[in-house]
Coordinates of C-alpha atoms in Angstrom, one line a residue:
Chain A
M14 CA 9.2 -24.6 20.1
K15 CA 10.0 -21.0 21.0
K16 CA 10.5 -21.7 24.7
G17 CA 12.7 -24.7 24.0
A18 CA 14.7 -23.1 21.3
F19 CA 15.5 -19.9 23.1
A20 CA 16.0 -21.1 26.6
S21 CA 17.2 -18.2 28.8
R22 CA 20.8 -19.1 29.0
S23 CA 23.0 -16.0 29.0
P24 CA 24.7 -16.3 25.6
R25 CA 21.3 -16.7 24.0
A26 CA 19.9 -13.8 26.0
A27 CA 22.8 -11.7 24.9
L28 CA 22.2 -12.6 21.2
R29 CA 18.6 -11.8 21.6
A30 CA 19.4 -8.4 23.1
A31 CA 21.9 -7.8 20.2
G32 CA 19.2 -8.7 17.7
L33 CA 16.7 -6.4 19.2
A34 CA 19.2 -3.6 19.3
A35 CA 20.1 -4.1 15.6
L36 CA 16.4 -4.1 14.7
I37 CA 15.8 -1.0 16.6
L38 CA 18.9 0.7 15.1
V39 CA 17.8 -0.1 11.6
F40 CA 14.2 0.9 11.9
V41 CA 14.2 3.6 14.6
F42 CA 17.4 5.4 13.9
P43 CA 16.3 7.0 10.6
M44 CA 13.1 8.2 12.3
F45 CA 15.2 9.5 15.2
F46 CA 17.5 11.2 12.8
M47 CA 14.6 12.8 11.0
T48 CA 13.3 14.3 14.3
S49 CA 16.8 15.4 15.4
T50 CA 17.5 17.1 12.1
S51 CA 14.2 18.9 12.3
L52 CA 15.4 20.6 15.5
K53 CA 18.8 21.7 14.1
S54 CA 19.9 25.0 12.6
S55 CA 20.3 24.7 8.8
R56 CA 24.1 25.0 9.3
E57 CA 24.2 22.2 11.8
A58 CA 22.0 20.0 9.5
N59 CA 24.7 20.0 6.9
L60 CA 27.7 19.5 9.2
T61 CA 30.2 16.7 8.6
P62 CA 30.4 14.6 10.5
P63 CA 26.7 14.9 11.3
S64 CA 25.7 15.5 14.9
L65 CA 23.2 13.1 16.4
V66 CA 21.5 15.4 18.8
P67 CA 21.0 19.1 18.0
A68 CA 23.5 21.4 19.8
E69 CA 20.8 24.0 20.4
P70 CA 17.3 22.6 19.7
R71 CA 15.4 25.0 17.5
P72 CA 11.6 24.3 17.9
E73 CA 11.0 27.4 15.9
N74 CA 11.8 25.3 12.8
Y75 CA 8.3 23.9 13.2
S76 CA 6.6 27.2 13.2
S77 CA 8.7 28.2 10.2
A78 CA 7.8 25.0 8.4
W79 CA 4.1 25.5 9.3
G80 CA 4.1 29.0 7.8
R81 CA 6.2 28.3 4.7
M82 CA 4.4 25.1 3.8
N83 CA 1.0 26.8 4.3
F84 CA 0.5 23.6 6.4
A85 CA -3.0 24.4 7.7
H86 CA -4.3 24.5 4.1
Y87 CA -2.8 21.2 3.1
L88 CA -3.7 19.6 6.4
R89 CA -7.3 20.4 5.8
N90 CA -7.2 18.9 2.4
S91 CA -5.5 15.8 3.6
L92 CA -8.0 15.3 6.4
L93 CA -10.9 15.9 4.1
S94 CA -9.8 13.5 1.4
A95 CA -8.9 10.8 3.9
F96 CA -12.2 11.0 5.8
L97 CA -14.3 11.2 2.7
T98 CA -12.5 8.2 1.3
I99 CA -13.1 6.2 4.5
A100 CA -16.8 7.2 4.6
G101 CA -17.1 6.2 0.9
Q102 CA -15.4 2.8 1.5
L103 CA -17.7 2.1 4.5
L104 CA -20.7 2.7 2.3
V105 CA -19.4 0.8 -0.8
C106 CA -17.1 -1.9 0.4
V107 CA -18.8 -3.2 3.6
P108 CA -22.1 -4.1 2.0
C109 CA -20.3 -5.6 -0.9
A110 CA -18.0 -7.7 1.3
Y111 CA -21.0 -8.9 3.3
A112 CA -22.8 -10.0 0.1
F113 CA -19.7 -12.0 -1.0
A114 CA -19.0 -13.5 2.4
K115 CA -22.5 -14.4 3.5
R116 CA -25.0 -14.3 0.7
R117 CA -25.5 -16.8 -2.1
F118 CA -26.2 -15.7 -5.6
R119 CA -25.6 -16.5 -9.2
F120 CA -22.3 -15.5 -10.8
K121 CA -20.8 -14.9 -7.3
K122 CA -17.4 -16.4 -8.2
P123 CA -16.8 -14.6 -11.5
L124 CA -18.1 -11.4 -10.1
Y125 CA -15.7 -11.7 -7.1
R126 CA -12.8 -12.3 -9.5
I127 CA -13.6 -9.2 -11.5
L128 CA -13.9 -7.2 -8.3
L129 CA -10.5 -8.3 -7.1
F130 CA -9.0 -7.1 -10.4
D131 CA -7.1 -4.4 -8.7
L132 CA -5.2 -6.9 -6.6
I133 CA -3.5 -8.1 -9.8
V134 CA -3.3 -4.9 -11.9
P135 CA -2.0 -1.9 -10.0
A136 CA -4.0 1.3 -10.7
Q137 CA -0.7 3.0 -11.4
A138 CA -0.3 1.1 -14.6
I139 CA -3.6 2.4 -16.0
F140 CA -3.6 5.9 -14.6
F141 CA -3.7 7.5 -18.0
P142 CA -7.3 6.5 -19.0
I143 CA -8.4 7.4 -15.5
Y144 CA -6.9 10.8 -16.0
I145 CA -8.6 11.2 -19.3
L146 CA -11.9 10.0 -17.8
E147 CA -11.7 12.5 -15.0
S148 CA -10.8 15.4 -17.3
R149 CA -13.9 14.5 -19.4
L150 CA -16.0 14.5 -16.3
G151 CA -14.5 17.8 -15.2
W152 CA -13.2 16.1 -12.0
I153 CA -9.6 17.3 -12.3
N154 CA -8.7 19.6 -9.5
T155 CA -11.8 18.7 -7.5
M156 CA -12.1 16.8 -4.2
R157 CA -14.6 14.4 -5.7
G158 CA -12.1 13.5 -8.4
L159 CA -9.6 12.8 -5.7
V160 CA -11.8 10.5 -3.5
I161 CA -14.6 8.9 -5.5
P162 CA -12.4 6.4 -7.5
F163 CA -11.0 5.2 -4.1
F164 CA -14.4 4.4 -2.6
Y165 CA -13.8 1.0 -4.2
S166 CA -10.8 -0.9 -2.9
A167 CA -10.0 -4.5 -3.8
F168 CA -7.8 -4.8 -0.8
T169 CA -10.4 -3.6 1.6
I170 CA -13.1 -5.8 0.1
F171 CA -10.8 -8.9 0.2
S172 CA -9.8 -8.3 3.8
L173 CA -13.4 -7.7 4.9
V174 CA -14.6 -10.9 3.1
Q175 CA -11.9 -13.0 4.7
Y176 CA -13.0 -11.8 8.2
F177 CA -16.8 -11.8 7.6
K178 CA -16.6 -15.5 6.6
T179 CA -15.6 -16.2 10.2
I180 CA -18.8 -14.8 11.6
P181 CA -21.1 -17.8 12.4
D182 CA -24.1 -18.2 10.1
E183 CA -26.4 -19.0 13.0
I184 CA -26.2 -15.5 14.3
L185 CA -27.2 -14.1 10.9
D186 CA -30.0 -16.6 10.5
A187 CA -31.4 -15.7 13.9
A188 CA -31.3 -12.0 13.0
R189 CA -33.1 -12.8 9.7
L190 CA -35.8 -14.8 11.5
D191 CA -36.4 -11.7 13.6
G192 CA -37.1 -9.8 10.4
C193 CA -33.8 -7.9 10.3
S194 CA -33.3 -5.9 7.1
E195 CA -30.0 -6.0 5.2
A196 CA -29.2 -2.5 6.3
R197 CA -29.8 -3.3 9.9
M198 CA -27.9 -6.6 9.5
I199 CA -24.8 -4.8 8.3
T200 CA -24.9 -1.9 10.8
R201 CA -26.2 -3.8 13.9
V202 CA -24.8 -7.4 13.4
I203 CA -21.9 -7.4 11.0
A204 CA -20.3 -4.1 11.9
P205 CA -20.0 -4.7 15.7
M206 CA -18.8 -8.3 15.2
A207 CA -16.2 -7.3 12.7
S208 CA -15.1 -4.1 14.2
P209 CA -11.4 -5.1 14.5
I210 CA -11.0 -5.7 10.8
I211 CA -13.2 -2.7 9.8
I212 CA -11.0 -0.4 12.0
T213 CA -7.9 -2.1 10.5
V214 CA -8.7 -1.6 6.9
M215 CA -10.0 2.0 7.5
I216 CA -6.6 2.7 9.2
F217 CA -4.9 1.4 6.1
T218 CA -7.1 3.5 3.9
F219 CA -6.3 6.5 6.0
V220 CA -2.6 5.9 5.8
Y221 CA -2.9 5.2 2.0
K222 CA -4.8 8.4 1.3
W223 CA -2.9 10.5 3.7
N224 CA 0.4 9.5 2.2
D225 CA -0.7 9.4 -1.4
Y226 CA 1.5 11.4 -3.7
F227 CA 1.0 9.7 -7.0
W228 CA -2.7 10.3 -7.5
T229 CA -2.6 13.8 -6.1
S230 CA 0.1 14.7 -8.6
I231 CA -1.7 13.1 -11.5
L232 CA -5.3 14.3 -10.8
T233 CA -4.6 17.8 -9.5
T234 CA -2.5 20.8 -10.7
D235 CA -4.2 23.3 -8.4
E236 CA -2.8 23.9 -4.9
A237 CA -6.3 24.5 -3.7
V238 CA -7.1 20.8 -3.5
R239 CA -3.6 19.3 -3.1
T240 CA -2.6 17.4 0.1
L241 CA 0.3 17.3 2.5
P242 CA 2.8 15.3 0.4
M243 CA 2.7 18.1 -2.2
A244 CA 3.5 20.6 0.5
I245 CA 6.7 18.7 1.2
Q246 CA 7.5 18.7 -2.5
N247 CA 7.1 22.4 -2.6
L248 CA 9.9 22.6 0.0
M249 CA 12.3 20.8 -2.3
P250 CA 13.8 23.3 -4.7
V251 CA 15.3 21.8 -7.9
D252 CA 18.7 23.2 -6.8
H253 CA 20.1 20.5 -4.5
A254 CA 22.3 22.9 -2.6
A255 CA 19.5 25.1 -1.5
R256 CA 17.6 22.4 0.3
E257 CA 16.9 23.3 3.9
W258 CA 16.8 19.8 5.3
N259 CA 15.9 20.9 8.8
I260 CA 12.7 22.6 7.6
I261 CA 11.8 19.6 5.3
M262 CA 12.3 17.2 8.2
A263 CA 10.1 19.4 10.4
G264 CA 7.4 19.2 7.8
N265 CA 7.8 15.4 7.6
V266 CA 7.5 15.1 11.4
M267 CA 4.4 17.2 11.4
A268 CA 2.8 15.3 8.5
L269 CA 3.6 12.0 10.3
L270 CA 2.1 12.9 13.7
P271 CA -1.6 12.3 12.9
M272 CA -0.7 8.9 11.3
L273 CA 1.3 8.0 14.4
A274 CA -1.6 9.0 16.7
A275 CA -4.1 7.0 14.6
Y276 CA -1.8 4.0 14.6
I277 CA -1.2 4.1 18.4
L278 CA -4.9 4.4 19.1
A279 CA -5.8 1.5 16.8
N280 CA -2.7 -0.7 17.5
K281 CA -4.7 -3.3 19.4
A282 CA -7.5 -3.5 16.8
V283 CA -5.0 -3.7 14.0
K284 CA -3.2 -6.7 15.5
R285 CA -6.5 -8.4 16.3
G286 CA -7.9 -7.8 12.9
F287 CA -4.8 -9.3 11.3
I288 CA -4.7 -12.4 13.5
R289 CA -8.2 -13.4 12.7
G290 CA -8.6 -12.0 9.2
S291 CA -5.3 -12.4 7.3
G292 CA -4.3 -15.5 5.4
K293 CA -7.0 -18.2 5.1
Chain B
M86 CA -66.1 1.2 -7.7
K87 CA -64.4 3.1 -5.0
Q88 CA -63.5 0.0 -3.1
C89 CA -62.2 -1.6 -6.2
A90 CA -59.9 1.3 -7.1
C91 CA -58.7 1.3 -3.6
S92 CA -57.9 -2.3 -3.6
E93 CA -56.2 -1.9 -7.0
G94 CA -54.1 1.0 -5.6
D95 CA -53.4 -1.2 -2.6
S96 CA -52.1 -4.1 -4.7
V97 CA -50.0 -1.7 -6.8
R98 CA -48.6 -0.3 -3.7
N99 CA -48.0 -3.8 -2.3
Y100 CA -46.4 -4.8 -5.5
L101 CA -44.0 -1.8 -5.4
R102 CA -43.3 -2.5 -1.8
R103 CA -42.5 -6.1 -2.6
V104 CA -40.3 -5.1 -5.5
G105 CA -38.7 -2.4 -3.4
S106 CA -37.8 -4.8 -0.5
A107 CA -36.7 -7.5 -3.0
V108 CA -34.3 -4.9 -4.6
L109 CA -33.1 -3.8 -1.2
R110 CA -32.5 -7.4 -0.1
S111 CA -30.9 -8.5 -3.3
P112 CA -27.2 -9.2 -3.0
Y113 CA -26.8 -7.6 -6.4
T114 CA -27.9 -4.3 -4.9
L115 CA -25.3 -4.7 -2.2
I116 CA -22.4 -5.2 -4.6
L117 CA -23.6 -2.7 -7.2
P118 CA -21.8 0.5 -6.1
A119 CA -18.5 -1.3 -5.7
F120 CA -19.0 -3.0 -9.0
A121 CA -19.8 0.2 -10.8
L122 CA -16.7 1.9 -9.4
C123 CA -14.5 -1.1 -10.2
L124 CA -15.7 -1.2 -13.8
T125 CA -15.4 2.6 -14.3
F126 CA -12.0 3.1 -12.6
S127 CA -10.3 -0.2 -13.2
V128 CA -11.7 -2.6 -15.8
V129 CA -12.6 0.0 -18.4
P130 CA -9.4 2.0 -18.1
A131 CA -7.4 -1.3 -18.4
A132 CA -9.4 -2.1 -21.6
L133 CA -8.8 1.4 -22.9
S134 CA -5.1 1.0 -22.2
I135 CA -5.1 -2.1 -24.3
R136 CA -7.0 -0.4 -27.1
D137 CA -4.8 2.7 -27.1
S138 CA -1.7 0.6 -27.2
F139 CA -2.6 -0.3 -30.8
R140 CA -3.3 3.3 -31.7
S141 CA -1.5 6.5 -32.3
V142 CA -3.3 9.1 -30.1
D143 CA -2.7 12.8 -30.0
Y144 CA -5.4 14.7 -28.2
V145 CA -4.0 18.1 -29.2
A146 CA -3.7 17.4 -32.9
G147 CA -6.9 15.3 -32.9
I148 CA -5.1 12.2 -34.2
D149 CA -6.5 8.8 -33.2
K150 CA -5.8 6.0 -35.6
F151 CA -5.1 2.3 -35.5
V152 CA -1.4 1.5 -36.0
G153 CA -1.2 -2.2 -35.3
A154 CA 1.7 -3.3 -33.2
A155 CA 3.8 -0.3 -34.1
N156 CA 3.9 1.0 -30.5
Y157 CA 5.1 -2.4 -29.3
A158 CA 7.8 -2.6 -32.0
S159 CA 8.8 0.9 -31.0
I160 CA 9.2 0.3 -27.3
F161 CA 10.9 -3.1 -27.7
T162 CA 13.6 -1.5 -29.9
D163 CA 14.0 1.4 -27.5
E164 CA 17.1 0.9 -25.4
V165 CA 15.7 3.1 -22.7
F166 CA 12.5 1.1 -22.3
L167 CA 14.5 -2.2 -22.3
E168 CA 16.7 -0.9 -19.5
V169 CA 13.7 0.3 -17.6
F170 CA 12.1 -3.1 -17.9
K171 CA 15.2 -4.8 -16.8
N172 CA 15.5 -2.4 -13.8
T173 CA 11.9 -3.1 -12.8
V174 CA 12.4 -6.9 -12.8
V175 CA 15.7 -6.5 -10.8
F176 CA 14.0 -4.2 -8.4
M177 CA 11.1 -6.6 -8.0
F178 CA 13.2 -9.7 -7.4
C179 CA 15.6 -7.9 -5.0
T180 CA 12.8 -6.3 -2.9
V181 CA 10.9 -9.6 -2.7
A182 CA 14.1 -11.6 -1.9
L183 CA 15.2 -9.1 0.7
S184 CA 12.0 -8.1 2.4
I185 CA 10.1 -11.5 2.7
P186 CA 12.8 -13.7 4.1
L187 CA 13.9 -10.9 6.5
A188 CA 10.3 -10.4 7.5
V189 CA 10.0 -14.1 8.3
A190 CA 13.3 -14.0 10.3
V191 CA 12.1 -10.9 12.2
A192 CA 8.7 -12.5 12.8
L193 CA 10.2 -15.7 14.3
F194 CA 12.5 -13.5 16.4
L195 CA 9.7 -11.4 17.7
N196 CA 6.9 -14.0 17.9
E197 CA 7.2 -14.7 21.6
D198 CA 4.9 -12.5 23.7
R199 CA 7.2 -10.3 25.7
F200 CA 7.1 -6.6 26.4
M201 CA 10.2 -5.8 24.4
N202 CA 9.0 -7.8 21.5
N203 CA 5.6 -6.1 21.3
L204 CA 7.3 -2.8 21.5
T205 CA 9.8 -3.7 18.7
Q206 CA 6.9 -5.0 16.6
S207 CA 5.2 -1.7 16.9
V208 CA 8.4 0.2 16.2
I209 CA 9.4 -1.7 13.0
F210 CA 5.9 -1.2 11.7
T211 CA 6.3 2.6 11.7
P212 CA 8.0 2.9 8.3
H213 CA 4.9 1.6 6.8
I214 CA 2.8 4.5 8.0
V215 CA 5.4 7.1 6.9
S216 CA 4.6 8.6 3.5
F217 CA 6.9 7.7 0.6
V218 CA 7.6 11.4 0.3
A219 CA 8.9 11.6 3.8
V220 CA 10.8 8.3 3.4
A221 CA 12.3 9.6 0.1
T222 CA 13.4 13.0 1.5
L223 CA 14.8 11.4 4.7
W224 CA 16.9 8.8 2.8
M225 CA 18.0 11.3 0.2
F226 CA 19.4 13.3 3.1
M227 CA 21.0 10.3 4.7
M228 CA 22.4 9.2 1.4
D229 CA 23.9 12.5 0.4
P230 CA 27.5 11.8 -0.9
R231 CA 29.1 14.7 0.8
Y232 CA 27.5 15.1 4.3
G233 CA 25.1 12.1 4.5
I234 CA 25.2 10.1 7.6
L235 CA 25.4 6.7 5.7
N236 CA 28.8 7.6 4.3
H237 CA 29.9 8.7 7.7
A238 CA 28.8 5.4 9.1
L239 CA 30.7 3.6 6.3
G240 CA 33.8 5.6 7.2
L241 CA 33.5 4.5 10.8
F242 CA 34.0 0.9 9.6
G243 CA 36.9 2.0 7.3
L244 CA 34.8 1.6 4.2
P245 CA 35.0 4.0 1.2
P246 CA 32.1 6.4 0.7
L247 CA 29.5 5.6 -1.9
R248 CA 27.8 8.0 -4.2
W249 CA 24.4 6.2 -3.6
L250 CA 21.7 7.9 -5.7
M251 CA 24.2 9.9 -7.8
D252 CA 26.0 6.9 -9.3
S253 CA 24.4 4.7 -11.9
S254 CA 26.0 1.5 -10.3
T255 CA 24.4 2.1 -6.9
S256 CA 21.2 4.1 -7.6
L257 CA 18.9 1.1 -8.1
L258 CA 20.4 -0.6 -5.1
S259 CA 19.7 2.5 -3.0
L260 CA 16.0 2.4 -4.1
I261 CA 15.9 -1.4 -3.3
I262 CA 17.2 -0.7 0.2
V263 CA 14.8 2.1 0.9
A264 CA 11.8 0.2 -0.5
S265 CA 12.6 -2.9 1.6
W266 CA 13.2 -0.8 4.7
K267 CA 9.7 0.5 4.3
T268 CA 7.9 -2.9 3.8
I269 CA 9.7 -5.3 6.2
G270 CA 7.8 -4.2 9.3
F271 CA 4.4 -4.6 7.5
N272 CA 5.4 -8.0 6.2
S273 CA 6.6 -9.3 9.5
L274 CA 3.4 -8.2 11.2
I275 CA 1.5 -10.4 8.8
V276 CA 3.8 -13.3 9.3
I277 CA 3.5 -12.9 13.1
A278 CA -0.2 -13.1 12.7
A279 CA 0.1 -16.3 10.8
L280 CA 2.6 -17.8 13.3
Q281 CA 0.1 -17.1 16.1
K282 CA -2.5 -19.2 14.4
I283 CA -0.4 -22.3 14.3
P284 CA -1.8 -24.8 16.8
P285 CA 0.6 -25.4 19.7
E286 CA 0.0 -29.1 19.5
L287 CA 2.0 -29.3 16.3
Y288 CA 5.1 -28.0 18.1
E289 CA 4.3 -30.3 20.9
A290 CA 4.3 -33.2 18.4
A291 CA 7.5 -32.0 16.8
R292 CA 9.1 -31.8 20.3
L293 CA 8.1 -35.4 21.1
D294 CA 9.6 -36.5 17.8
R295 CA 12.8 -34.8 18.8
S296 CA 12.7 -32.7 15.7
S297 CA 15.6 -30.2 15.6
P298 CA 14.7 -26.5 15.6
L299 CA 15.6 -26.2 11.9
G300 CA 13.6 -29.4 11.1
T301 CA 10.6 -28.0 13.0
F302 CA 10.9 -24.7 11.1
F303 CA 10.9 -26.5 7.7
R304 CA 8.4 -29.2 8.6
V305 CA 5.9 -27.3 10.8
T306 CA 6.3 -23.5 10.7
L307 CA 7.0 -22.9 7.0
P308 CA 4.2 -25.1 5.6
M309 CA 1.8 -23.7 8.1
I310 CA 2.5 -20.1 7.2
S311 CA 2.8 -20.8 3.4
P312 CA -0.7 -19.4 2.7
V313 CA 0.4 -15.9 3.7
F314 CA 3.3 -16.1 1.2
V315 CA 0.7 -15.9 -1.6
F316 CA -0.5 -12.7 -0.1
L317 CA 2.9 -11.3 0.7
V318 CA 4.5 -12.1 -2.6
T319 CA 1.5 -10.8 -4.5
T320 CA 1.4 -7.5 -2.6
S321 CA 5.2 -7.1 -2.7
V322 CA 5.4 -7.8 -6.5
I323 CA 2.5 -5.3 -7.1
G324 CA 4.2 -2.8 -4.8
A325 CA 7.5 -3.2 -6.6
F326 CA 5.8 -2.8 -10.0
S327 CA 3.8 0.3 -9.0
T328 CA 6.7 2.1 -7.4
F329 CA 6.7 5.7 -8.5
D330 CA 7.1 8.1 -5.6
L331 CA 10.6 6.9 -4.7
V332 CA 11.9 7.2 -8.2
K333 CA 10.3 10.5 -8.8
F334 CA 11.6 12.0 -5.7
M335 CA 15.0 10.4 -5.2
T336 CA 16.5 10.0 -8.6
E337 CA 14.0 11.0 -11.4
G338 CA 15.2 7.7 -12.9
G339 CA 18.8 8.8 -13.1
P340 CA 21.6 8.9 -13.5
R341 CA 21.1 7.9 -17.2
N342 CA 17.9 5.8 -16.5
S343 CA 19.8 3.5 -14.2
S344 CA 17.0 3.7 -11.6
S345 CA 14.0 4.4 -13.8
L346 CA 11.1 2.0 -13.2
M347 CA 8.1 1.1 -15.4
V348 CA 5.4 3.4 -13.8
Y349 CA 7.8 6.3 -13.9
W350 CA 8.6 5.5 -17.6
I351 CA 4.9 5.4 -18.4
Y352 CA 4.3 8.7 -16.6
R353 CA 7.2 10.4 -18.5
T354 CA 6.3 8.9 -21.8
G355 CA 2.5 9.6 -21.6
F356 CA 2.3 12.6 -19.4
L357 CA 5.4 14.6 -20.2
H358 CA 6.2 13.5 -23.8
F359 CA 2.5 12.9 -24.8
Q360 CA 3.5 9.6 -26.6
I361 CA 0.2 8.0 -25.4
G362 CA 0.3 4.9 -27.6
R363 CA 3.8 4.0 -26.5
A364 CA 3.0 4.7 -22.9
M365 CA -0.1 2.4 -23.1
A366 CA 2.0 -0.3 -24.8
G367 CA 4.3 -0.1 -21.8
A368 CA 1.3 -0.3 -19.4
V369 CA 0.1 -3.4 -21.2
V370 CA 3.5 -5.1 -21.0
L371 CA 3.5 -4.3 -17.3
M372 CA 0.0 -5.7 -16.8
L373 CA 0.8 -8.9 -18.7
F374 CA 4.0 -9.4 -16.7
L375 CA 2.2 -8.9 -13.5
A376 CA -0.6 -11.3 -14.5
A377 CA 2.0 -13.9 -15.3
V378 CA 3.8 -13.5 -12.0
S379 CA 0.5 -13.6 -10.0
A380 CA -0.6 -16.7 -11.9
L381 CA 2.7 -18.4 -11.3
N382 CA 2.6 -17.4 -7.7
F383 CA -0.9 -18.8 -7.2
A384 CA -0.1 -22.0 -9.0
L385 CA 3.1 -22.7 -7.0
M386 CA 1.4 -21.9 -3.7
N387 CA -1.6 -24.1 -4.5
K388 CA 0.7 -26.9 -5.3
R389 CA 2.5 -26.5 -2.0
A390 CA -0.8 -26.2 -0.1
H391 CA -2.0 -29.5 -1.6
Y392 CA 1.3 -31.1 -0.9
Q393 CA 1.2 -30.4 2.8

């Protein structure tokens, strides 16, 4: 249909180009503007009309943002919490998804329904009892309090189950006949065959954890364990006029770079994971 | 004697080994960690929310007593809560109505495998990986009434400037625009994935039937991608209902609660004003509403799926 509908006649080609340009403008321009502002002087950042490209690029904004945000400290916390969460999800969600996709057992359906509870009820609605629980456990302001609840993710389990179901049973049966244990089955058979979806959901977990502001602000009060979004918040004084947008944008760009790198590296896997795994 | 003990020890050891390997092989062992965490951090907190919504709780004064439906009566007669509830529903409908059809349009547009399309696909996905905090600060800067670039752009088209986040008539709209901007790329990637799974023979058949492009879209494309709508609508609705960061950063619910949403209201009521019973009643209303929307969504989609 596509080839027929969009034959390469010139008015259509022009429309196409205009459409692409509009999309890029809407989605890229704000990001471009963020980067360009991060290189302006604070006076130029507040000019009217705004300049698109900095008159004199000031890369020193980045070193200034790095120092004033105490970036290295928050970067360490962000990396630690993201990687611990990923490791935890691999240990908790992958075996669970394998059991639901490929094993038969009693109460499988009702148990799966309960496990997907989080897909219906957002954890944000029930944060208060979670906060109380963590404070009873003494987990407030600790890294374990910030990561252990997220070792379980309904979204991760659901995505993995959908994909694992597409792995042929014959392969698993053959492995079982060879006396393969469940641990080996998961690490040597399932994981390699399902690597696109595993990479995809782990990227999502990384993005989620890296960008999380809500849980960090609820479960921590101590800068010692807080992550990068809190560092940006610390750059936002209550007084609107005093905001140094160039420094804030430099902080935003720096916080985005690891995400961008992860996404570019995993771009192919993400697309493959989606195409086979999503939907039904 | 000796031999006997030995064989007994052996059988005990064998027995333990058999039990051990049965436990290791059991599917229940595989799901146990996830299940324990799900119960501890989702199911039990939800149950506690329901319980506390019928109680008056004050941890400082040590009060914890049953008050019946008083908290519900209190929030449903509270104008602020009612406005926040209305805002949340408007926010949800608008973000869903804006981001899903646009995502389908973008996906159809970018579906063909060309270099520029693949590049654009990657590019429109980037807002999804930017943190809400960065998105919020960036758009606050662009929406600044005095020197923001959006008002400058409006001026170029001869349109009057808006006060965006500072005006109670546009603050919610501003949040809707930002939230949709952030999710369209993600949604269209999912739709593209679904489009690529449609067997080409269906389009071939439609072409032989001389079906118009619009007819093909409604009779082939849309029914074939309808399963992903369940996923998209559910995630968008939940995303809309759990929106917090944007509100906290961009407007703090203002001006005069015009952009306050449920999670932010729960946070303020429970966390800042320590009215835990009322906050939990709000959380239960949110959960019920969400459950109803999800049930409706699944029912509608199942019907459609059977139909085609």
